Amino acid sequence: LEFVGSADVYKRQVAGLAARFTELLKNEGYTVTEPTNYTGEKLSYTRILVKNEGVGQDLVSYFKDARVEVLPNAVGSADIRIVLGTNEQ
């Protein structure tokens, strides 16, 4: 799993959230990389980006408002990329 947060003031807030979620999911048995910066559009909901259909649904319950999106080219080298939304603050 890879967490990403967007730039600016929001970045500092997301960095703390990403660190919290990283630790939580590691404790749940997931392999999570260090959080990175996201430069795309900020959205209110958390995006769980996956390479394949049927993956990522188990992560939805960890977030206030999360949606799984199958976008193989947006995930990169991870199996799943999580882009935290502004609703997670």
XYZ file of N, CA and C in Angstrom, residues 4-15 36-42 86:
60
model
N -0.608 8.719 -0.276
C -0.120 9.965 -0.841
C -0.990 11.108 -0.362
N -0.391 12.277 -0.201
C -1.113 13.478 0.186
C -0.729 14.617 -0.723
N -1.601 15.598 -0.873
C -1.320 16.706 -1.788
C -0.480 17.787 -1.130
N -0.012 18.717 -1.948
C 0.881 19.778 -1.486
C 0.125 20.871 -0.753
N 0.806 21.824 -0.158
C 0.392 23.034 0.541
C 0.122 22.769 2.015
N -0.665 23.620 2.652
C -0.968 23.471 4.088
C -1.621 22.121 4.330
N -2.474 21.733 3.428
C -3.146 20.436 3.517
C -2.127 19.305 3.625
N -0.995 19.455 2.974
C 0.063 18.441 2.984
C 0.506 18.127 4.410
N 0.692 19.160 5.224
C 1.130 18.928 6.603
C 0.086 18.158 7.392
N -1.178 18.485 7.180
C -2.253 17.777 7.879
C -2.327 16.330 7.412
N -2.226 16.132 6.103
C -2.309 14.792 5.539
C -1.112 13.954 5.948
N 0.051 14.567 6.069
C 1.244 13.824 6.471
C 1.017 13.131 7.808
N 3.972 9.451 0.408
C 4.574 10.345 -0.577
C 3.614 11.484 -0.889
N 4.077 12.464 -1.652
C 3.242 13.618 -2.013
C 2.418 13.336 -3.258
N 1.192 13.802 -3.243
C 0.277 13.679 -4.376
C 0.091 15.060 -4.971
N 0.241 15.176 -6.267
C 0.146 16.491 -6.902
C -1.141 16.665 -7.702
N -2.005 15.681 -7.683
C -3.263 15.761 -8.424
C -4.322 16.555 -7.678
N -5.522 16.456 -8.179
C -6.668 17.187 -7.626
C -7.027 16.677 -6.228
N -7.276 17.609 -5.298
C -7.740 17.245 -3.968
C -9.222 16.948 -4.047
N -10.026 15.073 1.793
C -10.130 16.112 2.812
C -11.097 15.742 3.936
